[in-house]
Amino acid sequence: MTEKSIQDYFGSVDRPQRLYCGRCERLMHLDFVHLQERITGVQFDIEGIPALRCSCGNLEWPDRSKFAIIDLHRKAMEEGTDRVTSTRRKPNKKYAFSKVPFEYDSDDYENIPGLTRPWDEGFLTPVFFRRDALLKFEHHPNYEVKFASATYGTIYSSEPAFYISFGINENSLLVVWLGDIAKLPETEQYYLRSENVPSDHHIGSEFYEGQIEVKFTEEAPENRLFRLRSELNEASRSSLGFPIFQVSSEILDSAILVRDPIFDTKTSRAQVAQALNDVYVESLEAVQLKKHLKAQGVDVSNIKGIKLLKQLMITLGGSENLRELMKPFYLIYDLRVSQSHLMSTDSRREKVNSVSARLGMDDKATFPEIYEKLREALHETLTVMEATLKGRPS
């Protein structure tokens, strides 16, 4: 076995470790590994030591692990032994923020870079939940859920007044800081406890970057669009008493897939078109829209889908050019149909050309170009709709 120098192996111990991989810059996750290395005359055999692992295969050490192993090496040299063998015991610390016995892992707090601090010990311990826990707050009259993106948002409370931020990690788990959870009424904490799951140690996300790294990169257009969807729902609740769009676990899954396709393949085109349709067309609150329109004296017996939304804008005295306003929704639907595996190549091309023509593009437009133009058109439509709702007396 090749012997390594302790300085070469651990690098500069006075430089704080970050969660970004030193090889590829991706966000890493906490793991527990079996260290079997010979380091400057001492054979290490330690089971369960915390490490930071990247999807690229790179492994790095949290500061606590660095200092622990260096200290063990020093003691071994002082005692004249050439071997360190140990099975690490997890600390399983509990922090005094809530009476409710939430399940979490204090190793996350102590080893994930950026979470420990000299005051409020344990406040930034990540607590993980099934994502469906979010839906109660979405439908509760005293709470409001605002999404900055499909994986990062804030829960606002009116009674009592407070807010807490949340994230959704790569394994679709809801992540909230332990200290923030303590702001919730105890009854809501017990509800969350019922959705509590063990830590998967994956904290790297837009939530982590915004909360810990204070990293505010230019907002992706898809995130702006989803945030606008959330703001439109807020305006609709305030004005009409119900949201225009549904929020569900399935919708959040689809929202993550609404992205400019990196590779222009048949599969990626179909995935993006389907996700766009799921989030912005199929998720309309049809039952609530019909109920509201019936109360306004509108015959809704033969109206469904996008036409319900169009009829709502009519009753609100919306845009003069309703056909143009509603066009992005119809184009999204047609784009989804065009990517169906049931269509022939000629029929698909004809459908795509129809979408591009209605967007003012020629028939040489690529799918990414059509997607970008359609996304911009939808943003304009949602902006007008939000302004119309906000202009209506509540």
Coordinates of C-alpha atoms in Angstrom, one line a residue:
M1 CA 0.0 0.0 0.0
T2 CA 1.4 3.4 -1.0
E3 CA 2.2 5.6 2.0
K4 CA 0.9 9.2 1.9
S5 CA 2.2 12.2 3.7
I6 CA -0.2 13.7 6.2
Q7 CA 0.4 17.2 4.6
D8 CA -0.2 15.9 1.1
Y9 CA -3.3 13.9 2.2
F10 CA -5.0 16.7 4.1
G11 CA -3.7 19.7 2.4
S12 CA -3.9 23.1 4.1
V13 CA -5.8 22.6 7.4
D14 CA -6.2 26.3 8.0
R15 CA -8.4 26.7 4.9
P16 CA -12.1 26.1 5.7
Q17 CA -13.6 23.4 3.6
R18 CA -16.5 24.3 1.4
L19 CA -19.3 22.1 0.0
Y20 CA -18.2 22.7 -3.6
C21 CA -16.1 19.9 -5.1
G22 CA -12.5 20.9 -5.6
R23 CA -12.4 18.9 -8.8
C24 CA -15.7 19.8 -10.6
E25 CA -17.3 22.6 -8.5
R26 CA -20.5 20.6 -8.0
L27 CA -22.2 20.6 -4.6
M28 CA -21.1 17.5 -2.6
H29 CA -23.0 15.5 0.1
L30 CA -22.1 14.1 3.4
D31 CA -21.1 10.5 3.5
F32 CA -19.6 8.1 6.1
V33 CA -16.6 6.1 4.8
H34 CA -14.1 3.5 5.9
L35 CA -10.7 5.2 6.0
Q36 CA -7.9 2.6 5.2
E37 CA -4.7 4.5 4.5
R38 CA -1.1 4.5 5.6
I39 CA -0.2 8.1 6.4
T40 CA 3.3 9.1 7.4
G41 CA 4.2 5.9 9.2
V42 CA 0.8 5.2 10.7
Q43 CA -1.8 2.7 9.3
F44 CA -5.3 4.1 9.7
D45 CA -8.4 1.8 9.8
I46 CA -11.3 4.0 10.9
E47 CA -14.9 3.0 10.2
G48 CA -17.7 5.6 9.7
I49 CA -15.7 8.8 9.4
P50 CA -17.6 11.8 7.9
A51 CA -16.5 12.7 4.4
L52 CA -17.8 14.9 1.6
R53 CA -18.5 12.9 -1.6
C54 CA -19.2 14.3 -5.1
S55 CA -21.0 12.6 -7.9
C56 CA -17.9 12.9 -10.0
G57 CA -16.2 10.5 -7.6
N58 CA -14.1 13.0 -5.7
L59 CA -13.9 12.6 -1.9
E60 CA -12.9 15.5 0.5
W61 CA -12.7 15.8 4.2
P62 CA -14.8 18.1 6.5
D63 CA -12.6 20.2 8.8
R64 CA -13.6 18.1 11.9
S65 CA -12.5 14.9 10.1
K66 CA -9.2 16.6 9.1
F67 CA -8.4 17.7 12.6
A68 CA -9.5 14.4 14.2
I69 CA -7.2 12.3 12.0
I70 CA -4.3 14.7 12.4
D71 CA -4.8 14.5 16.2
L72 CA -5.0 10.7 16.1
H73 CA -1.8 10.7 14.0
R74 CA 0.0 12.9 16.5
K75 CA -1.1 10.7 19.5
A76 CA 0.1 7.5 17.6
M77 CA 3.5 9.0 17.0
E78 CA 3.8 10.1 20.6
E79 CA 2.8 6.7 21.9
G80 CA 5.1 4.9 19.4
T81 CA 2.4 2.9 17.7
D82 CA 2.1 2.5 13.9
R83 CA -1.6 1.7 13.8
V84 CA -4.9 3.5 14.6
T85 CA -8.0 1.3 14.5
S86 CA -11.4 2.6 15.5
T87 CA -15.1 2.5 14.7
R88 CA -16.5 6.0 15.1
R89 CA -19.6 6.4 17.2
K90 CA -22.2 8.8 15.9
P91 CA -22.8 11.7 18.4
N92 CA -26.5 11.9 17.9
K93 CA -26.7 15.2 19.6
K94 CA -30.1 16.8 20.3
Y95 CA -30.6 20.6 20.3
A96 CA -33.0 22.5 22.5
F97 CA -35.2 24.2 19.9
S98 CA -38.5 22.3 20.1
K99 CA -40.3 19.9 22.4
V100 CA -41.3 17.9 19.4
P101 CA -38.8 15.0 18.9
F102 CA -37.8 15.6 15.3
E103 CA -35.5 13.1 13.7
Y104 CA -32.3 14.6 12.4
D105 CA -28.6 13.9 12.3
S106 CA -26.2 16.2 14.3
D107 CA -23.4 15.0 12.0
D108 CA -25.0 17.1 9.3
Y109 CA -24.7 20.3 11.4
E110 CA -21.2 19.5 12.6
N111 CA -19.7 18.4 9.3
I112 CA -21.5 20.1 6.4
P113 CA -19.6 23.3 5.7
G114 CA -21.2 26.6 6.7
L115 CA -23.8 25.3 9.2
T116 CA -21.9 25.5 12.5
R117 CA -21.7 28.9 14.3
P118 CA -20.7 30.1 17.7
W119 CA -24.3 31.1 18.7
D120 CA -27.6 29.2 18.6
E121 CA -25.9 25.8 18.4
G122 CA -27.8 23.5 16.1
F123 CA -30.1 26.1 14.6
L124 CA -28.9 25.3 11.1
T125 CA -29.4 21.5 11.5
P126 CA -31.2 20.4 8.3
V127 CA -34.4 18.4 9.1
F128 CA -35.8 16.3 6.2
F129 CA -39.5 15.6 5.4
R130 CA -41.5 14.0 2.7
R131 CA -42.2 16.7 0.2
D132 CA -46.0 16.3 0.6
A133 CA -45.7 18.0 4.0
L134 CA -45.5 21.3 2.0
L135 CA -49.0 20.8 0.7
K136 CA -50.8 21.4 4.0
F137 CA -49.2 24.9 4.2
E138 CA -50.2 25.5 0.5
H139 CA -53.8 25.0 1.3
H140 CA -54.0 26.4 4.9
P141 CA -55.7 29.8 5.1
N142 CA -53.1 31.1 7.7
Y143 CA -50.1 30.2 5.5
E144 CA -48.8 31.3 2.1
V145 CA -46.2 29.4 0.2
K146 CA -44.1 31.4 -2.3
F147 CA -41.7 29.7 -4.7
A148 CA -38.5 31.5 -5.8
S149 CA -37.9 28.4 -8.0
A150 CA -39.2 24.9 -8.2
T151 CA -36.8 23.8 -5.4
Y152 CA -36.5 26.9 -3.1
G153 CA -39.2 28.9 -1.4
T154 CA -40.7 30.5 1.7
I155 CA -43.6 29.7 4.0
Y156 CA -45.3 32.9 5.3
S157 CA -47.6 32.9 8.3
S158 CA -50.2 35.6 9.0
E159 CA -51.1 34.5 12.6
P160 CA -48.6 34.7 14.2
A161 CA -46.5 36.7 11.7
F162 CA -43.3 34.9 10.7
Y163 CA -41.7 33.2 7.7
I164 CA -39.4 30.2 7.2
S165 CA -37.4 29.2 4.1
F166 CA -37.3 25.7 2.7
G167 CA -35.6 23.7 0.0
I168 CA -36.2 20.6 -2.0
N169 CA -33.1 18.5 -2.5
E170 CA -32.0 16.2 -5.3
N171 CA -33.9 13.3 -3.8
S172 CA -37.1 15.3 -3.6
L173 CA -37.1 15.7 0.1
L174 CA -38.2 18.9 1.8
V175 CA -35.4 20.5 3.9
V176 CA -36.0 23.0 6.7
W177 CA -33.6 24.4 9.4
L178 CA -34.3 23.0 12.9
G179 CA -34.3 26.5 14.4
D180 CA -36.8 27.7 11.9
I181 CA -39.2 24.9 12.6
A182 CA -39.4 26.1 16.2
K183 CA -41.2 29.2 14.9
L184 CA -44.2 27.1 14.0
P185 CA -47.1 26.6 16.4
E186 CA -46.6 23.3 18.2
T187 CA -49.6 21.7 16.5
E188 CA -48.0 22.4 13.1
Q189 CA -44.7 21.0 14.4
Y190 CA -46.4 17.7 15.3
Y191 CA -47.9 17.6 11.8
L192 CA -44.4 18.0 10.3
R193 CA -43.1 15.3 12.7
S194 CA -45.5 12.9 11.0
E195 CA -43.8 13.6 7.7
N196 CA -40.3 13.6 9.1
V197 CA -37.8 11.2 7.5
P198 CA -34.1 10.3 8.3
S199 CA -31.5 12.5 6.9
D200 CA -30.1 11.6 3.5
H201 CA -27.3 14.1 4.0
H202 CA -28.0 15.8 0.7
I203 CA -28.2 19.5 1.5
G204 CA -26.6 21.0 -1.7
S205 CA -29.3 22.9 -3.5
E206 CA -30.5 26.4 -4.4
F207 CA -31.7 26.5 -0.8
Y208 CA -28.2 25.9 0.6
E209 CA -26.6 28.3 -1.9
G210 CA -29.0 31.1 -1.1
Q211 CA -29.1 30.5 2.7
I212 CA -25.4 29.6 3.4
E213 CA -23.3 30.7 0.5
V214 CA -25.4 33.8 0.0
K215 CA -25.0 33.1 -3.7
F216 CA -27.3 35.0 -5.9
T217 CA -26.6 34.1 -9.4
E218 CA -28.7 35.4 -12.3
E219 CA -32.1 33.9 -11.9
A220 CA -32.8 31.3 -14.5
P221 CA -35.8 32.2 -16.8
E222 CA -37.6 29.0 -15.8
N223 CA -37.3 30.0 -12.2
R224 CA -38.6 33.5 -12.9
L225 CA -41.6 31.9 -14.7
F226 CA -42.3 29.5 -11.9
R227 CA -42.0 32.4 -9.3
L228 CA -44.5 34.4 -11.5
R229 CA -46.8 31.4 -11.4
S230 CA -46.6 31.4 -7.6
E231 CA -47.2 35.2 -7.5
L232 CA -50.2 34.8 -9.8
N233 CA -51.6 32.2 -7.4
E234 CA -51.1 34.7 -4.6
A235 CA -53.0 37.4 -6.5
S236 CA -55.7 35.0 -7.3
R237 CA -56.2 33.9 -3.7
S238 CA -56.4 37.5 -2.6
S239 CA -58.8 38.5 -5.3
L240 CA -60.9 35.4 -6.0
G241 CA -60.4 33.2 -2.9
F242 CA -58.6 30.4 -4.7
P243 CA -55.4 29.8 -6.7
I244 CA -55.6 29.5 -10.5
F245 CA -52.9 26.8 -10.6
Q246 CA -52.7 23.6 -8.5
V247 CA -49.6 22.9 -6.4
S248 CA -48.8 19.2 -5.8
S249 CA -45.8 16.9 -5.6
E250 CA -46.4 15.9 -9.2
I251 CA -46.4 19.5 -10.3
L252 CA -43.1 20.2 -8.5
D253 CA -41.6 17.1 -10.1
S254 CA -42.6 18.5 -13.5
A255 CA -41.5 22.0 -12.8
I256 CA -37.9 20.8 -12.3
L257 CA -38.0 19.3 -15.8
V258 CA -39.1 22.6 -17.4
R259 CA -35.6 23.5 -18.7
D260 CA -34.1 24.5 -22.0
P261 CA -33.0 21.0 -23.3
I262 CA -29.3 20.6 -23.2
F263 CA -29.4 18.0 -25.9
D264 CA -32.0 18.5 -28.7
T265 CA -33.1 14.8 -28.8
K266 CA -36.6 13.3 -29.3
T267 CA -36.6 12.2 -25.7
S268 CA -35.6 15.5 -24.2
R269 CA -38.1 17.4 -26.4
A270 CA -40.9 15.2 -25.3
Q271 CA -39.9 15.5 -21.7
V272 CA -39.8 19.3 -21.7
A273 CA -43.0 19.7 -23.7
Q274 CA -44.9 17.4 -21.4
A275 CA -43.5 19.1 -18.2
L276 CA -44.4 22.5 -19.6
N277 CA -47.9 21.4 -20.3
D278 CA -48.3 19.7 -16.9
V279 CA -47.2 22.8 -15.0
Y280 CA -48.9 25.6 -17.0
V281 CA -52.0 23.9 -18.6
E282 CA -53.1 20.7 -17.0
S283 CA -52.6 22.1 -13.5
L284 CA -55.4 24.7 -13.9
E285 CA -57.8 24.6 -10.9
A286 CA -60.8 23.6 -13.2
V287 CA -63.2 22.9 -10.3
Q288 CA -62.6 26.2 -8.6
L289 CA -62.7 28.1 -11.9
K290 CA -66.1 26.5 -12.8
K291 CA -67.5 27.2 -9.4
H292 CA -66.4 30.9 -9.6
L293 CA -67.7 31.3 -13.1
K294 CA -71.1 29.8 -12.3
A295 CA -71.4 32.2 -9.5
Q296 CA -70.9 35.0 -12.1
G297 CA -73.8 33.6 -14.2
V298 CA -71.6 32.0 -16.8
D299 CA -72.8 28.7 -18.4
V300 CA -69.8 26.4 -17.9
S301 CA -71.5 23.1 -18.9
N302 CA -69.4 22.9 -22.2
I303 CA -66.3 24.8 -21.1
K304 CA -63.1 23.2 -19.8
G305 CA -59.4 23.7 -19.6
I306 CA -57.9 26.8 -21.2
K307 CA -61.3 28.1 -22.1
L308 CA -62.2 28.4 -18.5
L309 CA -59.2 30.6 -18.0
K310 CA -60.2 32.7 -21.0
Q311 CA -63.7 33.1 -19.6
L312 CA -62.3 34.2 -16.3
M313 CA -60.3 36.9 -17.9
I314 CA -63.5 38.0 -19.7
T315 CA -65.4 38.3 -16.4
L316 CA -62.5 40.3 -14.9
G317 CA -62.5 42.7 -17.8
G318 CA -59.0 41.7 -18.8
S319 CA -56.9 42.3 -21.9
E320 CA -58.7 43.5 -25.0
N321 CA -56.9 40.9 -27.2
L322 CA -57.9 37.8 -25.3
R323 CA -56.9 35.5 -28.2
E324 CA -53.4 36.8 -28.1
L325 CA -53.3 36.6 -24.3
M326 CA -54.4 33.0 -24.2
K327 CA -52.2 31.9 -27.1
P328 CA -49.2 30.6 -25.1
F329 CA -51.4 28.1 -23.3
Y330 CA -52.8 26.7 -26.6
L331 CA -49.2 26.6 -28.1
I332 CA -47.9 24.7 -25.0
Y333 CA -50.7 22.1 -25.5
D334 CA -50.0 21.8 -29.2
L335 CA -46.2 21.6 -28.6
R336 CA -46.9 18.7 -26.2
V337 CA -49.1 17.0 -28.8
S338 CA -46.4 17.4 -31.4
Q339 CA -43.9 15.4 -29.3
S340 CA -46.3 12.5 -28.8
H341 CA -44.8 9.2 -29.8
L342 CA -48.1 8.4 -31.5
M343 CA -47.6 11.0 -34.2
S344 CA -46.0 10.3 -37.6
T345 CA -42.9 12.3 -38.5
D346 CA -44.8 14.4 -41.1
S347 CA -47.6 15.1 -38.7
R348 CA -45.2 16.1 -36.0
R349 CA -43.3 18.4 -38.2
E350 CA -46.6 20.0 -39.4
K351 CA -47.7 20.6 -35.8
V352 CA -44.3 22.1 -34.8
N353 CA -44.4 24.4 -37.8
S354 CA -47.8 25.5 -36.8
V355 CA -46.5 26.4 -33.3
S356 CA -43.5 28.2 -34.7
A357 CA -45.6 30.2 -37.2
R358 CA -48.0 31.4 -34.5
L359 CA -45.0 32.6 -32.6
G360 CA -43.8 34.6 -35.6
M361 CA -41.0 32.1 -36.4
D362 CA -40.2 30.3 -39.7
D363 CA -40.3 26.6 -40.2
K364 CA -36.6 26.3 -39.7
A365 CA -36.8 27.2 -36.0
T366 CA -35.3 24.5 -33.8
F367 CA -37.1 23.1 -30.7
P368 CA -34.8 25.1 -28.3
E369 CA -35.6 28.3 -30.2
I370 CA -39.4 27.6 -30.1
Y371 CA -39.2 26.7 -26.4
E372 CA -37.4 30.0 -25.6
K373 CA -39.9 32.1 -27.6
L374 CA -42.8 30.3 -26.0
R375 CA -41.4 30.7 -22.5
E376 CA -41.1 34.4 -23.1
A377 CA -44.7 34.7 -24.4
L378 CA -46.0 32.8 -21.4
H379 CA -44.2 35.1 -19.1
E380 CA -45.8 38.1 -20.7
T381 CA -49.3 36.4 -20.4
L382 CA -48.9 35.6 -16.7
T383 CA -47.6 39.1 -16.0
V384 CA -50.8 40.6 -17.6
M385 CA -53.0 38.1 -15.7
E386 CA -51.4 39.0 -12.4
A387 CA -51.8 42.7 -13.1
T388 CA -55.4 42.2 -14.0
L389 CA -56.1 40.2 -10.7
K390 CA -54.3 42.8 -8.6
G391 CA -56.3 45.6 -10.2
R392 CA -59.5 43.9 -9.2
P393 CA -61.0 44.8 -5.7
S394 CA -60.6 41.9 -3.3

